[in-house]
Each structure stands twice: as C-alpha cells, then as structure tokens.
C-alpha cells in the first residue's frame, strides 16, 4: 500500500531515530557556523556530538537498543549492530581522543581541515542511515 505524503507538511521521521537525526542536523549546522566563524574547537565539538546523535539513531533501530545489559557508550553499542556498525564505530572512535583533548584545553590549535574532515564523515554517516536501515547482529 502506498503512503501519501502531503506537500505542505513534508515527511516526518518516526520515533526516536528521527528525533536524533533532527538533532544531528541542527548540530551539523552549528558546526558549520562555528567553522565559518573560525571557532574550530567548538565546531569540532558540535560535529562530534552530531556523530553521537547519528550513532544513537542507528542503534535505536536495532535490537541492541532494547537490551537490558548493554555497553554504556554509543560507540560500543554501535559495534554490536553488525559489520557496518563496527566500521563506523571504529572510524569515529579515532576522533574521540582529539575531541577529549580539545574539550580539556589540551589541544588548542585545531586545524580547520580536520574539522571539515569530521563534518564530512558525519555527513556520510547520516547518508548511510538515511539510505538504508541498519542491519542488526
């Protein structure tokens, strides 16, 4: 059966995954604005938080979300969702150290190219979840 979507109301994403993806989109816009202003550290933080939201959306669409005993970190949960989830988790865990160092003030000269690379990666991750539902392990 076909679903009719009104041109005036647009498509509404369902449930928690939709909320998380909407939050991620807002954070990605903020990251771009901060990068344009030259505040690379804040842009990095927003981009990383956007990635966390996308990961949460991915996990929320799998049986992992309903587990009682599951890892607390979203990257560890994402790894449990299958091969694609593992690959994305490993990719973003590499950024975790830089983000932590930047938030503690230990890394003050964040290169704009690094922030752009993270933002691009978040965009790819968002496209991956929008393109197909995550596979559950």
mmCIF file of C-alpha atoms in Angstrom:
data_model
loop_
_atom_site.group_PDB
_atom_site.id
_atom_site.type_symbol
_atom_site.label_atom_id
_atom_site.label_comp_id
_atom_site.label_asym_id
_atom_site.label_seq_id
_atom_site.Cartn_x
_atom_site.Cartn_y
_atom_site.Cartn_z
ATOM 1 C CA UNK A 1 0.000 0.000 0.000
ATOM 2 C CA UNK A 2 1.323 3.429 -0.925
ATOM 3 C CA UNK A 3 1.681 6.212 1.590
ATOM 4 C CA UNK A 4 0.604 9.708 0.646
ATOM 5 C CA UNK A 5 2.809 12.479 1.968
ATOM 6 C CA UNK A 6 1.352 15.959 1.845
ATOM 7 C CA UNK A 7 3.461 18.533 0.063
ATOM 8 C CA UNK A 8 2.530 21.087 2.711
ATOM 9 C CA UNK A 9 3.512 19.083 5.772
ATOM 10 C CA UNK A 10 6.545 17.245 4.447
ATOM 11 C CA UNK A 11 7.971 13.986 5.652
ATOM 12 C CA UNK A 12 8.115 13.401 9.385
ATOM 13 C CA UNK A 13 10.756 10.981 10.620
ATOM 14 C CA UNK A 14 9.302 8.452 13.017
ATOM 15 C CA UNK A 15 10.255 7.962 16.648
ATOM 16 C CA UNK A 16 13.495 8.294 18.497
ATOM 17 C CA UNK A 17 15.700 7.776 15.439
ATOM 18 C CA UNK A 18 14.020 10.699 13.712
ATOM 19 C CA UNK A 19 14.467 12.946 16.724
ATOM 20 C CA UNK A 20 18.139 12.048 16.979
ATOM 21 C CA UNK A 21 18.705 12.646 13.268
ATOM 22 C CA UNK A 22 16.972 16.023 13.516
ATOM 23 C CA UNK A 23 19.195 16.937 16.471
ATOM 24 C CA UNK A 24 22.220 15.811 14.488
ATOM 25 C CA UNK A 25 21.236 18.019 11.564
ATOM 26 C CA UNK A 26 20.959 21.026 13.891
ATOM 27 C CA UNK A 27 24.362 20.258 15.400
ATOM 28 C CA UNK A 28 25.878 19.913 11.933
ATOM 29 C CA UNK A 29 24.534 23.364 11.021
ATOM 30 C CA UNK A 30 26.021 24.789 14.229
ATOM 31 C CA UNK A 31 29.359 23.136 13.466
ATOM 32 C CA UNK A 32 29.390 24.734 10.019
ATOM 33 C CA UNK A 33 28.563 28.141 11.512
ATOM 34 C CA UNK A 34 31.325 27.849 14.118
ATOM 35 C CA UNK A 35 33.823 26.744 11.487
ATOM 36 C CA UNK A 36 32.902 29.748 9.356
ATOM 37 C CA UNK A 37 33.486 31.986 12.385
ATOM 38 C CA UNK A 38 36.877 30.412 12.901
ATOM 39 C CA UNK A 39 35.995 28.729 16.192
ATOM 40 C CA UNK A 40 37.377 25.338 15.201
ATOM 41 C CA UNK A 41 37.322 23.819 18.697
ATOM 42 C CA UNK A 42 33.606 24.471 19.131
ATOM 43 C CA UNK A 43 32.952 23.320 15.561
ATOM 44 C CA UNK A 44 34.757 20.058 16.343
ATOM 45 C CA UNK A 45 32.617 19.572 19.454
ATOM 46 C CA UNK A 46 29.365 20.167 17.573
ATOM 47 C CA UNK A 47 30.400 17.851 14.744
ATOM 48 C CA UNK A 48 31.339 15.105 17.198
ATOM 49 C CA UNK A 49 28.037 15.492 19.049
ATOM 50 C CA UNK A 50 26.242 15.251 15.706
ATOM 51 C CA UNK A 51 28.021 11.941 15.090
ATOM 52 C CA UNK A 52 26.903 10.704 18.509
ATOM 53 C CA UNK A 53 23.285 11.502 17.618
ATOM 54 C CA UNK A 54 23.529 9.624 14.312
ATOM 55 C CA UNK A 55 25.045 6.645 16.125
ATOM 56 C CA UNK A 56 22.191 6.772 18.627
ATOM 57 C CA UNK A 57 19.685 6.797 15.776
ATOM 58 C CA UNK A 58 21.410 3.803 14.182
ATOM 59 C CA UNK A 59 21.415 1.829 17.440
ATOM 60 C CA UNK A 60 17.792 2.765 18.203
ATOM 61 C CA UNK A 61 16.679 0.921 15.068
ATOM 62 C CA UNK A 62 18.261 -2.359 16.149
ATOM 63 C CA UNK A 63 17.535 -4.946 18.846
ATOM 64 C CA UNK A 64 20.608 -3.652 20.714
ATOM 65 C CA UNK A 65 18.521 -0.679 21.880
ATOM 66 C CA UNK A 66 16.169 -2.984 23.782
ATOM 67 C CA UNK A 67 18.875 -4.919 25.585
ATOM 68 C CA UNK A 68 18.905 -4.583 29.339
ATOM 69 C CA UNK A 69 22.627 -5.244 29.608
ATOM 70 C CA UNK A 70 24.451 -3.250 27.010
ATOM 71 C CA UNK A 71 27.559 -1.103 26.944
ATOM 72 C CA UNK A 72 27.037 2.457 28.131
ATOM 73 C CA UNK A 73 28.975 4.106 25.308
ATOM 74 C CA UNK A 74 27.225 4.595 21.992
ATOM 75 C CA UNK A 75 30.328 3.577 20.014
ATOM 76 C CA UNK A 76 30.444 0.245 21.858
ATOM 77 C CA UNK A 77 26.715 -0.231 21.232
ATOM 78 C CA UNK A 78 27.176 0.628 17.565
ATOM 79 C CA UNK A 79 29.854 -2.063 17.269
ATOM 80 C CA UNK A 80 27.269 -4.647 18.339
ATOM 81 C CA UNK A 81 24.940 -3.824 15.437
ATOM 82 C CA UNK A 82 26.973 -5.625 12.777
ATOM 83 C CA UNK A 83 29.838 -5.110 10.357
ATOM 84 C CA UNK A 84 28.731 -1.696 9.131
ATOM 85 C CA UNK A 85 28.208 -0.508 12.696
ATOM 86 C CA UNK A 86 31.648 -1.766 13.683
ATOM 87 C CA UNK A 87 33.267 0.108 10.816
ATOM 88 C CA UNK A 88 31.520 3.371 11.700
ATOM 89 C CA UNK A 89 32.308 2.981 15.402
ATOM 90 C CA UNK A 90 35.999 2.432 14.695
ATOM 91 C CA UNK A 91 36.056 5.440 12.384
ATOM 92 C CA UNK A 92 34.561 7.771 14.988
ATOM 93 C CA UNK A 93 36.464 6.373 17.965
ATOM 94 C CA UNK A 94 39.587 7.768 16.301
ATOM 95 C CA UNK A 95 38.134 11.241 16.781
ATOM 96 C CA UNK A 96 37.321 10.668 20.438
ATOM 97 C CA UNK A 97 40.820 11.467 21.701
ATOM 98 C CA UNK A 98 41.083 14.718 19.749
ATOM 99 C CA UNK A 99 37.651 15.779 20.943
ATOM 100 C CA UNK A 100 38.540 14.985 24.587
ATOM 101 C CA UNK A 101 41.855 16.841 24.364
ATOM 102 C CA UNK A 102 40.166 19.841 22.761
ATOM 103 C CA UNK A 103 37.410 19.977 25.378
ATOM 104 C CA UNK A 104 40.020 19.909 28.175
ATOM 105 C CA UNK A 105 42.023 22.677 26.533
ATOM 106 C CA UNK A 106 44.995 20.430 25.838
ATOM 107 C CA UNK A 107 44.561 20.802 22.081
ATOM 108 C CA UNK A 108 44.010 24.470 21.271
ATOM 109 C CA UNK A 109 45.029 24.803 17.631
ATOM 110 C CA UNK A 110 42.506 22.582 15.886
ATOM 111 C CA UNK A 111 43.096 22.646 12.148
ATOM 112 C CA UNK A 112 40.033 23.643 10.103
ATOM 113 C CA UNK A 113 40.822 20.819 7.661
ATOM 114 C CA UNK A 114 40.446 18.284 10.481
ATOM 115 C CA UNK A 115 37.076 19.745 11.431
ATOM 116 C CA UNK A 116 35.949 19.646 7.801
ATOM 117 C CA UNK A 117 37.056 16.007 7.579
ATOM 118 C CA UNK A 118 34.987 15.136 10.651
ATOM 119 C CA UNK A 119 31.993 17.061 9.320
ATOM 120 C CA UNK A 120 32.268 15.213 6.015
ATOM 121 C CA UNK A 121 32.429 11.900 7.847
ATOM 122 C CA UNK A 122 29.322 12.802 9.857
ATOM 123 C CA UNK A 123 27.557 13.674 6.606
ATOM 124 C CA UNK A 124 28.500 10.296 5.135
ATOM 125 C CA UNK A 125 27.299 8.546 8.301
ATOM 126 C CA UNK A 126 23.989 10.415 8.139
ATOM 127 C CA UNK A 127 23.578 9.416 4.493
ATOM 128 C CA UNK A 128 24.288 5.802 5.414
ATOM 129 C CA UNK A 129 21.484 5.725 7.956
ATOM 130 C CA UNK A 130 19.090 7.675 5.721
ATOM 131 C CA UNK A 131 19.839 5.398 2.780
ATOM 132 C CA UNK A 132 19.123 2.091 4.462
ATOM 133 C CA UNK A 133 18.051 0.771 7.809
ATOM 134 C CA UNK A 134 20.958 -0.558 9.875
ATOM 135 C CA UNK A 135 21.374 -4.296 9.959
ATOM 136 C CA UNK A 136 21.147 -5.853 13.391
ATOM 137 C CA UNK A 137 23.553 -8.526 14.506
#
